[in-house]
Short mmCIF file of C-alpha atoms in Angstrom, two decimals:
data_model
loop_
_atom_site.label_atom_id
_atom_site.label_comp_id
_atom_site.label_asym_id
_atom_site.label_seq_id
_atom_site.Cartn_x
_atom_site.Cartn_y
_atom_site.Cartn_z
CA MET E 30 47.84 94.97 89.56
CA LYS E 31 45.36 95.46 92.41
CA LEU E 32 46.54 97.74 95.20
CA THR E 33 45.05 99.20 98.40
CA GLY E 34 45.98 101.41 101.30
CA TRP E 35 46.46 100.11 104.85
CA GLY E 36 42.71 99.74 105.35
CA ARG E 37 42.51 97.39 102.33
CA PHE E 38 39.51 99.36 101.02
CA PRO E 39 38.97 100.27 98.25
CA VAL E 40 40.88 97.94 95.93
CA VAL E 41 42.24 99.88 92.90
CA GLU E 42 43.63 98.53 89.64
CA THR E 43 46.88 100.37 88.94
CA GLN E 44 50.23 100.10 87.24
CA LEU E 45 52.86 100.00 90.04
CA ARG E 46 56.33 101.24 89.10
CA ALA E 47 59.37 101.55 91.31
CA PRO E 48 62.00 104.02 90.02
CA ARG E 49 65.50 103.48 91.33
CA ASP E 50 66.97 106.90 90.55
CA VAL E 51 66.02 110.42 89.61
CA ALA E 52 66.37 109.80 85.87
CA ALA E 53 63.91 106.92 85.97
CA LEU E 54 61.57 108.99 88.11
CA GLN E 55 61.70 111.89 85.63
CA ALA E 56 60.83 109.58 82.77
CA MET E 57 57.77 108.30 84.63
CA VAL E 58 56.59 111.74 85.80
CA THR E 59 56.79 113.24 82.32
CA GLY E 60 54.96 110.39 80.68
CA ASP E 61 51.51 110.55 79.19
CA GLU E 62 49.53 109.24 82.16
CA PRO E 63 49.02 110.85 85.59
CA VAL E 64 51.00 109.44 88.48
CA ILE E 65 50.88 109.52 92.25
CA ALA E 66 53.77 108.82 94.64
CA ARG E 67 53.41 106.13 97.30
CA GLY E 68 55.57 105.64 100.36
CA ASN E 69 55.16 102.62 102.59
CA GLY E 70 51.43 102.22 101.99
CA ARG E 71 50.32 103.41 105.46
CA SER E 72 47.70 105.91 104.38
CA TYR E 73 44.45 104.11 105.03
CA GLY E 74 42.39 104.67 101.90
CA ASP E 75 43.13 105.49 98.26
CA SER E 76 45.26 108.64 98.56
CA ALA E 77 48.48 106.85 97.54
CA VAL E 78 47.05 104.68 94.81
CA GLY E 79 46.67 105.91 91.25
CA THR E 80 44.04 104.71 88.82
CA HIS E 81 46.79 104.96 86.16
CA THR E 82 50.30 104.73 87.59
CA THR E 83 51.49 104.49 91.19
CA LEU E 84 55.15 105.32 91.92
CA ASP E 85 56.68 103.26 94.68
CA MET E 86 59.29 105.59 96.25
CA ARG E 87 60.88 103.16 98.63
CA HIS E 88 64.11 102.96 96.62
CA PHE E 89 64.73 106.62 97.58
CA ASP E 90 65.81 105.57 101.06
CA HIS E 91 69.13 107.27 101.71
CA MET E 92 69.99 109.65 104.54
CA LEU E 93 72.27 112.25 103.02
CA SER E 94 73.60 114.48 105.80
CA PHE E 95 73.09 115.42 109.43
CA ASP E 96 74.10 118.51 111.35
CA ALA E 97 74.82 117.53 114.95
CA GLU E 98 74.65 121.20 116.02
CA THR E 99 71.18 121.96 114.68
CA GLY E 100 69.63 118.50 114.42
CA VAL E 101 68.83 119.02 110.73
CA LEU E 102 68.65 115.79 108.75
CA VAL E 103 68.65 115.75 104.95
CA ALA E 104 67.16 112.54 103.57
CA GLU E 105 65.35 111.09 100.58
CA ALA E 106 61.58 110.79 100.63
CA GLY E 107 61.47 107.01 100.98
CA VAL E 108 63.33 106.89 104.32
CA LEU E 109 61.17 105.44 107.08
CA LEU E 110 60.67 107.37 110.28
CA GLY E 111 61.68 104.20 112.10
CA ASP E 112 65.02 104.23 110.28
CA VAL E 113 65.58 107.80 111.43
CA ILE E 114 64.92 106.74 115.03
CA ASP E 115 67.25 103.73 114.74
CA ALA E 116 70.05 105.92 113.40
CA PHE E 117 69.69 109.00 115.60
CA LEU E 118 68.11 108.09 118.91
CA PRO E 119 71.40 106.45 120.02
CA ARG E 120 72.97 109.90 119.34
CA GLY E 121 70.32 111.72 121.39
CA TRP E 122 67.85 112.83 118.72
CA PHE E 123 64.16 111.98 118.12
CA PRO E 124 61.56 113.14 115.58
CA MET E 125 59.91 116.48 116.47
CA VAL E 126 56.51 115.07 115.40
CA THR E 127 55.54 111.45 114.84
CA PRO E 128 52.24 109.77 113.98
CA GLY E 129 51.14 106.53 115.64
CA THR E 130 53.29 104.35 113.44
CA LYS E 131 57.01 104.56 112.69
CA PHE E 132 56.49 102.68 109.40
CA VAL E 133 55.77 105.85 107.39
CA THR E 134 58.16 107.46 104.96
CA LEU E 135 59.31 111.06 105.25
CA GLY E 136 57.61 111.82 101.96
CA GLY E 137 54.35 110.37 103.21
CA ALA E 138 54.63 112.26 106.49
CA ILE E 139 54.98 115.53 104.55
CA ALA E 140 52.26 114.73 102.02
CA ALA E 141 49.76 113.98 104.83
CA ASP E 142 51.30 116.57 107.19
CA VAL E 143 50.91 113.98 109.91
CA HIS E 144 50.31 114.92 113.54
CA GLY E 145 51.24 113.30 116.80
CA LYS E 146 50.35 113.35 120.45
CA ASN E 147 52.07 116.75 120.80
CA HIS E 148 50.13 118.82 118.24
CA HIS E 149 48.81 121.07 121.03
CA VAL E 150 52.43 122.03 121.76
CA ASP E 151 54.48 121.53 118.59
CA GLY E 152 52.03 121.50 115.68
CA SER E 153 52.04 119.06 112.76
CA PHE E 154 54.97 117.49 110.90
CA GLY E 155 55.32 120.52 108.62
CA THR E 156 56.66 122.61 111.50
CA CYS E 157 59.93 120.61 111.43
CA VAL E 158 60.34 120.70 107.61
CA ASP E 159 62.89 123.29 106.43
CA TRP E 160 62.67 122.59 102.71
CA ILE E 161 61.43 120.08 100.16
CA ASP E 162 62.90 119.06 96.78
CA LEU E 163 59.79 118.62 94.67
CA MET E 164 59.69 117.17 91.16
CA GLY E 165 57.18 119.02 88.98
CA PRO E 166 55.28 117.89 85.87
CA ASP E 167 58.27 118.83 83.66
CA GLY E 168 60.51 116.43 85.58
CA GLN E 169 62.58 119.25 87.08
CA ILE E 170 63.32 119.33 90.81
CA ARG E 171 62.72 122.62 92.60
CA ARG E 172 63.63 123.40 96.21
CA ILE E 173 60.66 124.94 97.96
CA SER E 174 60.50 126.36 101.48
CA ARG E 175 58.82 129.06 103.51
CA ASP E 176 61.00 131.58 101.61
CA ASP E 177 61.12 130.00 98.14
CA ASP E 178 57.76 129.43 96.44
CA ALA E 179 56.06 129.54 99.82
CA ASP E 180 52.60 129.00 98.32
CA LEU E 181 53.58 125.69 96.74
CA PHE E 182 55.47 124.69 99.93
CA ARG E 183 52.41 125.36 102.10
CA HIS E 184 50.14 123.39 99.78
CA THR E 185 52.62 120.48 99.57
CA LEU E 186 52.33 120.08 103.36
CA GLY E 187 49.13 118.09 103.55
CA GLY E 188 48.70 118.15 99.78
CA MET E 189 48.48 114.34 99.59
CA GLY E 190 51.16 114.14 96.92
CA LEU E 191 49.09 116.15 94.45
CA THR E 192 51.55 119.03 94.04
CA GLY E 193 54.42 116.91 92.72
CA VAL E 194 56.72 114.11 93.78
CA ILE E 195 58.68 114.73 96.98
CA VAL E 196 62.25 113.59 96.32
CA ARG E 197 64.29 114.93 99.24
CA THR E 198 63.72 116.99 102.36
CA ALA E 199 65.41 118.61 105.32
CA ILE E 200 63.77 118.06 108.69
CA ARG E 201 64.73 119.07 112.21
CA LEU E 202 65.01 116.50 114.99
CA ARG E 203 64.69 117.22 118.75
CA PRO E 204 67.42 116.50 121.30
CA VAL E 205 66.52 113.99 124.04
CA GLU E 206 68.43 112.72 127.03
CA THR E 207 66.93 109.22 127.14
CA ALA E 208 64.90 106.69 125.20
CA TRP E 209 62.26 106.63 127.91
CA ILE E 210 58.93 108.37 128.49
CA ASN E 211 57.39 109.41 131.78
CA GLN E 212 53.80 108.26 131.29
CA THR E 213 50.82 109.21 133.38
CA THR E 214 47.48 107.40 132.84
CA LEU E 215 44.34 109.10 134.10
CA PRO E 216 40.98 107.27 133.92
CA ALA E 217 38.05 109.46 132.94
CA PRO E 218 34.55 108.11 133.62
CA ASP E 219 32.95 110.18 130.84
CA LEU E 220 33.71 112.43 127.87
CA GLY E 221 33.46 115.68 129.79
CA THR E 222 36.01 114.53 132.36
CA ALA E 223 38.37 113.40 129.62
CA MET E 224 38.22 116.79 127.87
CA ASP E 225 38.72 118.59 131.19
CA LEU E 226 41.85 116.49 131.77
CA PHE E 227 43.23 117.50 128.36
CA GLU E 228 42.67 121.18 129.21
CA GLN E 229 44.16 120.86 132.75
CA HIS E 230 47.32 119.21 131.34
CA ALA E 231 47.74 121.36 128.20
CA HIS E 232 51.32 122.09 129.29
CA VAL E 233 52.34 118.41 129.08
CA PRO E 234 54.13 117.73 125.77
CA TYR E 235 52.28 114.54 124.79
CA SER E 236 48.66 113.61 125.41
CA VAL E 237 46.20 111.12 123.91
CA ALA E 238 43.12 109.27 125.09
CA TRP E 239 41.86 105.83 124.27
CA ILE E 240 38.08 106.24 124.29
CA ASP E 241 35.44 103.56 124.84
CA CYS E 242 33.06 104.29 121.97
CA MET E 243 30.64 101.53 123.04
CA SER E 244 29.80 103.05 126.43
CA ARG E 245 26.55 104.93 126.77
CA GLY E 246 24.53 107.04 129.16
CA ALA E 247 26.45 108.39 132.16
CA HIS E 248 29.64 106.63 130.88
CA LEU E 249 29.47 107.99 127.34
CA GLY E 250 33.02 108.66 126.21
CA ARG E 251 34.78 107.15 129.20
CA SER E 252 38.48 107.18 128.47
CA LEU E 253 42.01 106.55 129.58
CA VAL E 254 43.97 109.79 129.10
CA MET E 255 47.66 109.08 128.68
CA LEU E 256 50.15 111.89 129.20
CA GLY E 257 53.84 111.71 128.38
CA ASP E 258 57.11 113.55 128.41
CA HIS E 259 60.68 112.58 127.47
CA ALA E 260 62.37 111.35 130.61
CA LYS E 261 65.53 113.05 131.78
CA ARG E 262 68.59 110.98 132.68
CA ALA E 263 67.93 111.85 136.31
CA ASP E 264 64.53 110.11 136.05
CA LEU E 265 66.14 106.72 135.36
CA ASP E 266 67.31 104.12 137.85
CA ALA E 267 70.97 103.22 137.95
CA LYS E 268 70.65 100.31 135.52
CA LYS E 269 68.79 102.29 132.85
CA ALA E 270 71.01 105.32 133.37
CA ARG E 271 74.07 103.36 132.22
CA THR E 272 72.64 103.27 128.67
CA PRO E 273 69.97 106.01 128.73
CA LEU E 274 69.46 106.12 124.98
CA ASP E 275 68.98 102.39 124.60
CA ALA E 276 65.62 101.05 125.81
CA GLY E 277 66.25 97.66 124.22
CA HIS E 278 64.41 96.07 121.30
CA LYS E 279 61.22 94.10 121.55
CA GLY E 280 60.20 91.36 119.21
CA ALA E 281 57.08 92.00 117.12
CA LEU E 282 54.15 89.65 116.76
CA SER E 283 52.44 89.27 113.41
CA VAL E 284 48.81 88.49 112.53
CA PRO E 285 49.27 85.38 110.33
CA PHE E 286 45.93 85.39 108.54
CA ASP E 287 42.76 87.36 107.90
CA PHE E 288 40.37 87.11 110.82
CA PRO E 289 36.87 85.83 109.92
CA GLY E 290 34.29 88.55 109.45
CA PHE E 291 32.29 87.59 112.51
CA ALA E 292 35.24 87.96 114.90
CA LEU E 293 34.67 91.68 115.38
CA ASN E 294 31.11 92.35 116.46
CA ARG E 295 29.35 94.56 119.01
CA TRP E 296 29.71 91.98 121.74
CA SER E 297 33.41 91.22 121.24
CA VAL E 298 34.26 94.93 120.94
CA ARG E 299 32.16 95.78 124.01
CA ALA E 300 33.85 93.06 126.03
CA PHE E 301 37.33 94.19 124.92
CA ASN E 302 36.56 97.82 125.72
CA GLU E 303 35.23 96.91 129.20
CA LEU E 304 38.34 94.89 129.99
CA TYR E 305 40.72 97.46 128.56
CA TYR E 306 39.24 100.30 130.57
CA ARG E 307 39.18 98.35 133.83
CA VAL E 308 42.74 97.13 133.43
CA GLY E 309 43.93 100.63 132.48
CA ALA E 310 42.12 102.19 135.46
CA TRP E 311 43.58 99.57 137.82
CA LYS E 312 47.23 99.95 136.79
CA PRO E 313 49.57 102.40 138.56
CA THR E 314 48.96 105.98 137.41
CA LYS E 315 52.62 106.73 136.69
CA ALA E 316 55.09 104.55 134.83
CA LEU E 317 58.35 104.76 132.92
CA VAL E 318 57.84 103.23 129.48
CA ASP E 319 60.16 102.89 126.48
CA TRP E 320 59.68 105.17 123.46
CA ASP E 321 58.38 102.32 121.25
CA THR E 322 55.63 101.33 123.70
CA TYR E 323 54.45 104.91 124.19
CA PHE E 324 54.48 106.19 120.62
CA TYR E 325 53.89 103.02 118.56
CA PRO E 326 51.85 100.43 120.46
CA LEU E 327 50.21 99.11 117.28
CA ASP E 328 53.57 98.58 115.55
CA ALA E 329 54.16 95.75 118.04
CA VAL E 330 51.71 93.69 115.98
CA LEU E 331 52.74 93.47 112.32
CA LYS E 332 49.95 93.26 109.72
CA TRP E 333 47.34 94.16 112.35
CA ASN E 334 45.03 95.28 109.55
CA ARG E 335 44.26 91.57 108.99
CA ILE E 336 42.19 91.65 112.21
CA TYR E 337 39.41 93.32 110.19
CA GLY E 338 39.22 90.46 107.71
CA ARG E 339 39.52 90.32 103.94
CA ARG E 340 37.04 93.12 103.32
CA GLY E 341 39.21 95.54 105.23
CA PHE E 342 38.18 98.53 107.29
CA ALA E 343 37.58 102.26 107.07
CA GLN E 344 38.82 104.82 109.55
CA PHE E 345 36.81 107.88 110.38
CA GLN E 346 38.80 110.84 111.64
CA CYS E 347 37.49 114.37 111.98
CA VAL E 348 38.53 117.43 113.93
CA LEU E 349 35.97 119.68 115.59
CA PRO E 350 36.69 123.26 116.63
CA LEU E 351 36.92 124.04 120.33
CA ASP E 352 33.58 125.84 120.59
CA THR E 353 31.57 122.91 119.19
CA ALA E 354 33.79 119.97 120.14
CA ARG E 355 31.96 118.91 123.29
CA ALA E 356 28.52 118.87 121.70
CA GLY E 357 29.79 117.41 118.45
CA LEU E 358 31.78 114.61 120.06
CA THR E 359 28.80 113.73 122.22
CA GLU E 360 26.59 113.44 119.14
CA LEU E 361 29.17 111.37 117.27
CA LEU E 362 29.64 108.96 120.17
CA GLU E 363 25.90 108.62 120.67
CA ALA E 364 25.43 107.73 116.99
CA ILE E 365 28.24 105.17 117.11
CA ALA E 366 26.98 103.58 120.32
CA GLU E 367 23.42 103.51 118.95
CA ALA E 368 24.66 101.71 115.84
CA GLY E 369 26.57 99.19 117.97
CA ALA E 370 29.38 99.50 115.47
CA GLY E 371 32.07 100.87 117.72
CA SER E 372 35.73 100.18 117.33
CA PHE E 373 38.20 98.80 119.85
CA LEU E 374 40.63 101.36 118.50
CA ALA E 375 39.22 104.80 119.16
CA VAL E 376 41.49 107.75 119.87
CA LEU E 377 40.85 111.30 121.07
CA LYS E 378 43.43 114.10 120.90
CA ARG E 379 43.59 117.81 121.56
CA PHE E 380 44.93 119.88 118.67
CA GLY E 381 46.56 123.25 119.14
CA PRO E 382 46.31 126.24 116.78
CA GLN E 383 47.32 125.75 113.12
CA ASP E 384 46.98 128.02 110.13
CA SER E 385 47.77 126.02 107.00
CA ALA E 386 46.85 125.86 103.34
CA PHE E 387 45.37 122.40 103.09
CA SER E 388 46.58 120.41 106.12
CA PHE E 389 44.04 118.64 108.31
CA PRO E 390 44.61 120.01 111.85
CA MET E 391 42.96 123.00 113.41
CA GLU E 392 42.55 123.93 117.09
CA GLY E 393 40.04 121.61 118.66
CA TYR E 394 39.54 117.89 119.27
CA THR E 395 40.08 115.08 116.86
CA LEU E 396 38.38 111.71 117.07
CA ALA E 397 39.58 108.63 115.11
CA LEU E 398 37.87 105.25 114.95
CA ASP E 399 38.18 102.12 112.83
CA PHE E 400 35.14 100.29 111.43
CA PRO E 401 35.25 96.91 109.68
CA MET E 402 33.73 97.06 106.23
CA LYS E 403 30.25 95.61 106.58
CA PRO E 404 26.96 96.48 104.82
CA HIS E 405 25.99 99.07 107.44
CA THR E 406 29.42 100.72 107.63
CA LEU E 407 29.22 103.21 104.74
CA PRO E 408 25.78 104.58 105.75
CA LEU E 409 27.04 105.02 109.32
CA LEU E 410 30.10 106.89 108.08
CA ASP E 411 27.89 109.18 106.00
CA LEU E 412 25.92 109.96 109.15
CA LEU E 413 29.12 110.71 111.06
CA ASP E 414 30.24 112.97 108.22
CA ALA E 415 27.01 114.92 108.45
CA ILE E 416 27.32 115.35 112.23
CA ALA E 417 30.91 116.57 111.91
CA VAL E 418 29.98 119.06 109.19
CA THR E 419 27.10 120.40 111.27
CA HIS E 420 29.58 121.17 114.06
CA GLY E 421 32.12 122.83 111.82
CA GLY E 422 34.46 119.84 111.52
CA ARG E 423 36.72 118.69 108.75
CA PHE E 424 38.28 115.39 107.72
CA TYR E 425 41.76 113.79 107.54
CA LEU E 426 42.43 112.80 103.95
CA ALA E 427 45.21 110.36 104.97
CA LYS E 428 42.51 108.23 106.61
CA ASP E 429 39.70 108.81 104.09
CA SER E 430 38.58 106.07 101.71
CA ARG E 431 34.98 106.87 100.89
CA MET E 432 34.02 110.49 101.50
CA ARG E 433 31.82 112.26 98.95
CA PRO E 434 33.17 115.32 97.10
CA ASP E 435 30.33 117.58 98.23
CA THR E 436 31.05 116.61 101.85
CA LEU E 437 34.67 117.66 101.49
CA ARG E 438 33.75 121.03 100.08
CA GLU E 439 31.02 121.61 102.63
CA ALA E 440 33.49 120.88 105.41
CA ASP E 441 36.58 122.60 104.00
CA SER E 442 36.40 125.75 101.91
CA ARG E 443 40.14 125.42 101.21
CA ALA E 444 39.51 122.56 98.79
CA ASP E 445 38.50 124.93 96.00
CA GLU E 446 41.66 127.00 96.47
CA PHE E 447 43.74 123.82 96.40
CA GLU E 448 42.09 122.67 93.19
CA ALA E 449 42.62 126.12 91.67
CA LEU E 450 46.35 125.99 92.50
CA ARG E 451 46.63 122.59 90.84
CA GLU E 452 44.85 123.90 87.76
CA ALA E 453 46.94 127.07 87.53
CA ARG E 454 50.25 125.27 87.89
CA GLY E 455 49.42 122.49 85.46
CA LEU E 456 49.55 119.83 88.17
CA LYS E 457 46.11 118.33 87.81
CA ASP E 458 46.86 116.40 84.58
CA HIS E 459 50.11 114.95 85.95
CA PHE E 460 49.45 114.05 89.58
CA ALA E 461 46.28 112.21 90.47
CA SER E 462 45.22 109.50 92.91
CA ALA E 463 42.06 107.46 93.17
CA GLN E 464 41.16 109.77 96.06
CA SER E 465 41.73 112.99 94.13
CA GLU E 466 39.56 111.72 91.28
CA ARG E 467 36.84 110.63 93.71
CA LEU E 468 36.91 113.99 95.49
CA SER E 469 37.32 116.06 92.31
CA LEU E 470 40.54 117.66 93.50
#
């Protein structure tokens, strides 16, 4: 069958199999053809699609135990982060780290070592993972952690499923008093002001900026910087305080069909960005918002990837180190504005320090933008790759769908070490995705 990631590009022919128990999974892993595990299909490109066999892990969706003293949850890899929130937020617990969608599995969150709006304070998802039960090429499950086979554990965090199949895990949740977030929105008329705001508010747990990538000149990089923190019970009014851990449930809209290719163009995106910035700058600076609105605004629109049409889209996400970030981001935004190919969904975040084996984050700034797949898109992305490499940046494999292997190695010297580990442990012939073959991992 034909299968894609969330970006719907590229389309890969694969054999999709969905094991229902460990025995069935073992039989598939120890077969003759390489496999790759897939969670809920929210990685954007081809990292969770195999050119031979793709293992749909969504039947492994049981939560196994929870320690109410420590907040440690043991669960199977196919459990969705949203299911964890539904089960434990009413008890006063929330994920330590969450990406911008709750429709990811725990296995996928580990494989991509996802990050959230609090990386500058709490690091990436791996910081809350105590151990992983990993199925190797012989079909045996081994428990790996920072103490047991630490090298394999470190490379499994962010290893894109290429070190084995994640079967179970233990993660730590954080205690919260309410289901509400104190949000502060700060307009920034240019990139420099936005970055200054991130630095001035480095102590705030959550921060993210929507950035207008179509603005130019004096307004290059104008942004809305959104800060957040879990509200205390004392922050709520009397009505909300009666049920502090219940912010209610909102209905979700759904995009019913693929938008036509001409719907997203430089004029429509520029008009949207102008309106979004002005409305955001006009609203009250401080507001109390529910957890779903703050962390997962895109989840309110199901199948939003259809907005980009049948040809899909590619997301570019790089991180630039602190000492080159300002110059590098300026050059990236100038190139995007010059091409007139900007996205209405462009996000800037500040990362904190991270020393990891193959995970994406490092201390600096990360920029993420979506581009509809059009004839000029791939050449533009190659140009952005080159700019990021020049400034010492590297790329997020969970979002990648088209990078060249030499670009990866030029940007990230850890790729050779990762490939060597796969060779040495006999993993390369058993676990492979369309992405790993494209990038020669």
